[in-house]
PDB file of C-alpha atoms in Angstrom:
ATOM      1  CA  MET A  26     -14.261 250.949 177.454  1.00  0.00           C
ATOM      2  CA  GLN A  27     -11.427 254.446 178.136  1.00  0.00           C
ATOM      3  CA  ARG A  28     -14.370 256.109 179.211  1.00  0.00           C
ATOM      4  CA  GLN A  29     -15.199 253.276 181.684  1.00  0.00           C
ATOM      5  CA  GLU A  30     -11.637 252.862 182.844  1.00  0.00           C
ATOM      6  CA  VAL A  31     -11.590 256.781 183.406  1.00  0.00           C
ATOM      7  CA  ILE A  32     -14.633 256.476 185.588  1.00  0.00           C
ATOM      8  CA  ILE A  33     -13.368 253.722 187.250  1.00  0.00           C
ATOM      9  CA  SER A  34      -9.861 255.202 187.963  1.00  0.00           C
ATOM     10  CA  GLN A  35     -11.422 258.624 189.347  1.00  0.00           C
ATOM     11  CA  LEU A  36     -13.806 255.980 191.561  1.00  0.00           C
ATOM     12  CA  ALA A  37     -11.052 254.400 193.188  1.00  0.00           C
ATOM     13  CA  LYS A  38      -9.787 257.865 193.911  1.00  0.00           C
ATOM     14  CA  VAL A  39     -12.384 258.731 196.246  1.00  0.00           C
ATOM     15  CA  GLY A  40     -12.560 255.031 197.572  1.00  0.00           C
ATOM     16  CA  ILE A  41     -15.280 253.444 195.622  1.00  0.00           C
ATOM     17  CA  ARG A  42     -14.165 249.870 193.876  1.00  0.00           C
ATOM     18  CA  VAL A  43     -16.115 249.027 190.905  1.00  0.00           C
ATOM     19  CA  LYS A  44     -15.651 245.504 189.197  1.00  0.00           C
ATOM     20  CA  LEU A  45     -16.442 246.468 185.218  1.00  0.00           C
ATOM     21  CA  THR A  46     -18.387 243.485 183.517  1.00  0.00           C
ATOM     22  CA  PRO A  47     -17.691 244.517 180.221  1.00  0.00           C
ATOM     23  CA  LEU A  48     -20.818 243.812 177.222  1.00  0.00           C
ATOM     24  CA  ALA A  49     -21.935 244.745 174.403  1.00  0.00           C
ATOM     25  CA  PRO A  50     -25.113 247.778 174.708  1.00  0.00           C
ATOM     26  CA  GLN A  51     -27.637 245.121 173.755  1.00  0.00           C
ATOM     27  CA  GLN A  52     -26.304 242.313 176.682  1.00  0.00           C
ATOM     28  CA  ALA A  53     -25.652 245.374 178.719  1.00  0.00           C
ATOM     29  CA  VAL A  54     -29.730 246.392 178.206  1.00  0.00           C
ATOM     30  CA  GLN A  55     -30.523 243.132 179.036  1.00  0.00           C
ATOM     31  CA  ALA A  56     -28.255 242.261 182.187  1.00  0.00           C
ATOM     32  CA  TYR A  57     -28.920 245.433 183.749  1.00  0.00           C
ATOM     33  CA  MET A  58     -32.826 246.432 183.074  1.00  0.00           C
ATOM     34  CA  VAL A  59     -34.530 243.074 182.523  1.00  0.00           C
ATOM     35  CA  GLU A  60     -32.139 240.562 184.591  1.00  0.00           C
ATOM     36  CA  LYS A  61     -31.839 242.865 187.297  1.00  0.00           C
ATOM     37  CA  LYS A  62     -28.197 242.258 187.325  1.00  0.00           C
ATOM     38  CA  GLY A  63     -25.384 244.716 188.804  1.00  0.00           C
ATOM     39  CA  SER A  64     -25.765 247.668 190.248  1.00  0.00           C
ATOM     40  CA  MET A  65     -24.719 250.478 188.045  1.00  0.00           C
ATOM     41  CA  PHE A  66     -24.774 250.998 184.342  1.00  0.00           C
ATOM     42  CA  ILE A  67     -22.397 253.060 182.594  1.00  0.00           C
ATOM     43  CA  SER A  68     -23.990 254.443 179.878  1.00  0.00           C
ATOM     44  CA  PRO A  69     -25.644 258.064 178.099  1.00  0.00           C
ATOM     45  CA  SER A  70     -28.669 258.930 178.877  1.00  0.00           C
ATOM     46  CA  SER A  71     -31.192 260.825 176.214  1.00  0.00           C
ATOM     47  CA  ALA A  72     -33.160 263.181 177.139  1.00  0.00           C
ATOM     48  CA  TYR A  73     -37.019 263.620 177.667  1.00  0.00           C
ATOM     49  CA  PRO A  74     -40.120 265.796 177.257  1.00  0.00           C
ATOM     50  CA  ASP A  75     -40.439 266.492 180.649  1.00  0.00           C
ATOM     51  CA  PRO A  76     -37.665 266.743 183.149  1.00  0.00           C
ATOM     52  CA  SER A  77     -39.761 264.713 185.577  1.00  0.00           C
ATOM     53  CA  GLN A  78     -39.781 261.858 183.241  1.00  0.00           C
ATOM     54  CA  PHE A  79     -36.107 261.578 183.518  1.00  0.00           C
ATOM     55  CA  TYR A  80     -36.610 261.159 187.288  1.00  0.00           C
ATOM     56  CA  GLU A  81     -38.901 258.562 187.097  1.00  0.00           C
ATOM     57  CA  ALA A  82     -37.182 256.504 184.522  1.00  0.00           C
ATOM     58  CA  LEU A  83     -34.072 256.288 186.707  1.00  0.00           C
ATOM     59  CA  PHE A  84     -35.261 256.506 190.238  1.00  0.00           C
ATOM     60  CA  GLY A  85     -38.545 254.861 190.278  1.00  0.00           C
ATOM     61  CA  LYS A  86     -39.535 252.376 192.152  1.00  0.00           C
ATOM     62  CA  SER A  87     -40.234 250.215 188.976  1.00  0.00           C
ATOM     63  CA  ALA A  88     -38.217 252.118 186.604  1.00  0.00           C
ATOM     64  CA  LEU A  89     -36.047 250.185 183.979  1.00  0.00           C
ATOM     65  CA  ARG A  90     -32.605 251.921 185.277  1.00  0.00           C
ATOM     66  CA  ASN A  91     -33.746 250.796 189.056  1.00  0.00           C
ATOM     67  CA  PRO A  92     -33.071 247.157 188.942  1.00  0.00           C
ATOM     68  CA  SER A  93     -33.224 247.235 192.834  1.00  0.00           C
ATOM     69  CA  GLY A  94     -36.531 248.502 192.535  1.00  0.00           C
ATOM     70  CA  VAL A  95     -35.676 250.796 195.525  1.00  0.00           C
ATOM     71  CA  GLU A  96     -37.395 253.934 196.036  1.00  0.00           C
ATOM     72  CA  LEU A  97     -35.972 255.777 198.828  1.00  0.00           C
ATOM     73  CA  PRO A  98     -38.616 257.904 201.171  1.00  0.00           C
ATOM     74  CA  GLY A  99     -39.151 261.387 200.024  1.00  0.00           C
ATOM     75  CA  PHE A 100     -38.540 260.987 196.296  1.00  0.00           C
ATOM     76  CA  ARG A 101     -42.075 260.340 195.464  1.00  0.00           C
ATOM     77  CA  GLU A 102     -43.075 263.449 196.843  1.00  0.00           C
ATOM     78  CA  LEU A 103     -40.003 265.697 195.809  1.00  0.00           C
ATOM     79  CA  LEU A 104     -40.873 264.186 192.241  1.00  0.00           C
ATOM     80  CA  ASP A 105     -44.895 264.895 192.723  1.00  0.00           C
ATOM     81  CA  ALA A 106     -44.284 268.482 193.770  1.00  0.00           C
ATOM     82  CA  THR A 107     -42.056 268.759 190.372  1.00  0.00           C
ATOM     83  CA  MET A 108     -45.375 268.036 188.097  1.00  0.00           C
ATOM     84  CA  GLU A 109     -47.759 270.200 190.904  1.00  0.00           C
ATOM     85  CA  ALA A 110     -45.971 273.183 190.045  1.00  0.00           C
ATOM     86  CA  GLN A 111     -47.920 275.323 187.692  1.00  0.00           C
ATOM     87  CA  ASP A 112     -45.583 278.087 187.058  1.00  0.00           C
ATOM     88  CA  GLN A 113     -41.788 277.938 185.716  1.00  0.00           C
ATOM     89  CA  GLY A 114     -40.576 279.402 188.900  1.00  0.00           C
ATOM     90  CA  LYS A 115     -42.073 277.228 191.240  1.00  0.00           C
ATOM     91  CA  ARG A 116     -41.269 274.133 189.239  1.00  0.00           C
ATOM     92  CA  LYS A 117     -38.137 275.051 189.177  1.00  0.00           C
ATOM     93  CA  GLU A 118     -37.707 275.327 192.773  1.00  0.00           C
ATOM     94  CA  ALA A 119     -39.630 271.766 193.163  1.00  0.00           C
ATOM     95  CA  PHE A 120     -36.614 270.697 190.798  1.00  0.00           C
ATOM     96  CA  VAL A 121     -33.831 272.245 192.794  1.00  0.00           C
ATOM     97  CA  LYS A 122     -34.829 270.281 195.780  1.00  0.00           C
ATOM     98  CA  LEU A 123     -35.678 267.086 193.910  1.00  0.00           C
ATOM     99  CA  GLN A 124     -31.802 267.174 192.728  1.00  0.00           C
ATOM    100  CA  LYS A 125     -30.534 268.137 195.566  1.00  0.00           C
ATOM    101  CA  PHE A 126     -31.752 264.930 197.350  1.00  0.00           C
ATOM    102  CA  VAL A 127     -30.218 262.825 194.455  1.00  0.00           C
ATOM    103  CA  ASN A 128     -27.005 264.391 194.925  1.00  0.00           C
ATOM    104  CA  GLU A 129     -27.361 264.658 198.642  1.00  0.00           C
ATOM    105  CA  ASN A 130     -28.395 260.242 198.433  1.00  0.00           C
ATOM    106  CA  ALA A 131     -25.767 259.922 195.897  1.00  0.00           C
ATOM    107  CA  LEU A 132     -28.324 258.334 193.120  1.00  0.00           C
ATOM    108  CA  ALA A 133     -26.598 258.868 190.399  1.00  0.00           C
ATOM    109  CA  PHE A 134     -22.841 260.007 189.025  1.00  0.00           C
ATOM    110  CA  VAL A 135     -23.400 262.169 186.200  1.00  0.00           C
ATOM    111  CA  HIS A 136     -19.774 262.212 184.350  1.00  0.00           C
ATOM    112  CA  TYR A 137     -19.904 264.215 181.644  1.00  0.00           C
ATOM    113  CA  ILE A 138     -22.897 266.065 179.311  1.00  0.00           C
ATOM    114  CA  ALA A 139     -21.982 265.971 175.771  1.00  0.00           C
ATOM    115  CA  PRO A 140     -23.958 268.733 173.894  1.00  0.00           C
ATOM    116  CA  SER A 141     -25.328 267.908 170.127  1.00  0.00           C
ATOM    117  CA  VAL A 142     -23.508 269.492 167.340  1.00  0.00           C
ATOM    118  CA  SER A 143     -25.331 269.093 164.039  1.00  0.00           C
ATOM    119  CA  VAL A 144     -23.471 270.174 160.624  1.00  0.00           C
ATOM    120  CA  ARG A 145     -25.161 270.502 157.293  1.00  0.00           C
ATOM    121  CA  SER A 146     -24.581 272.205 154.215  1.00  0.00           C
ATOM    122  CA  LEU A 147     -26.550 274.918 153.543  1.00  0.00           C
ATOM    123  CA  LYS A 148     -28.394 272.883 150.616  1.00  0.00           C
ATOM    124  CA  VAL A 149     -29.992 270.802 153.444  1.00  0.00           C
ATOM    125  CA  LYS A 150     -33.450 272.388 154.227  1.00  0.00           C
ATOM    126  CA  GLY A 151     -36.452 270.955 156.734  1.00  0.00           C
ATOM    127  CA  HIS A 152     -33.756 269.670 158.957  1.00  0.00           C
ATOM    128  CA  GLN A 153     -35.151 269.391 162.300  1.00  0.00           C
ATOM    129  CA  ASP A 154     -33.269 268.225 165.673  1.00  0.00           C
ATOM    130  CA  SER A 155     -34.947 266.194 168.326  1.00  0.00           C
ATOM    131  CA  LEU A 156     -34.253 265.968 171.880  1.00  0.00           C
ATOM    132  CA  ILE A 157     -32.904 262.527 172.158  1.00  0.00           C
ATOM    133  CA  ALA A 158     -30.264 264.100 169.384  1.00  0.00           C
ATOM    134  CA  VAL A 159     -31.136 262.058 166.506  1.00  0.00           C
ATOM    135  CA  PRO A 160     -32.292 264.469 163.521  1.00  0.00           C
ATOM    136  CA  LYS A 161     -35.772 263.775 162.259  1.00  0.00           C
ATOM    137  CA  LEU A 162     -35.112 263.680 158.413  1.00  0.00           C
ATOM    138  CA  ALA A 163     -38.317 262.830 157.475  1.00  0.00           C
ATOM    139  CA  GLY A 164     -39.181 266.813 156.425  1.00  0.00           C
ATOM    140  CA  GLY A 165     -35.667 267.197 154.966  1.00  0.00           C
ATOM    141  CA  TRP A 166     -34.793 267.863 151.682  1.00  0.00           C
ATOM    142  CA  LEU A 167     -31.982 268.535 149.097  1.00  0.00           C
ATOM    143  CA  GLU A 168     -31.682 271.806 147.355  1.00  0.00           C
ATOM    144  CA  ALA A 169     -30.385 271.617 143.983  1.00  0.00           C
TER     145      ALA A 169
END
């Protein structure tokens, strides 16, 4: 709640008024993504195996995080270019263009990026981090 109040205060400074409806996470997901209520969802987002999937999940016409169902003209072509690029340099250029489009059209409000930190005893073996900042525990063990 405190983080949301800070965000609302910062947005107010640039003339954006926000009416906040605090909900439990499950209720918020139901209201925003299923019932298509609200115009903004203040929530952390996890990583995706490919960055193209992240953009699709947020801004694609049928994306859960796009309750309006509106896909801006030009978005699909820019997203497709990120997937069609074969070498890393060209792919990076395509993502720069796509992110510029997102910024210029104010499609997202990134308010923080939290790195994942794992702390464990040296006796913990087989530990693996994952893309979504949740450790994979299946192959781990504790050394005696």
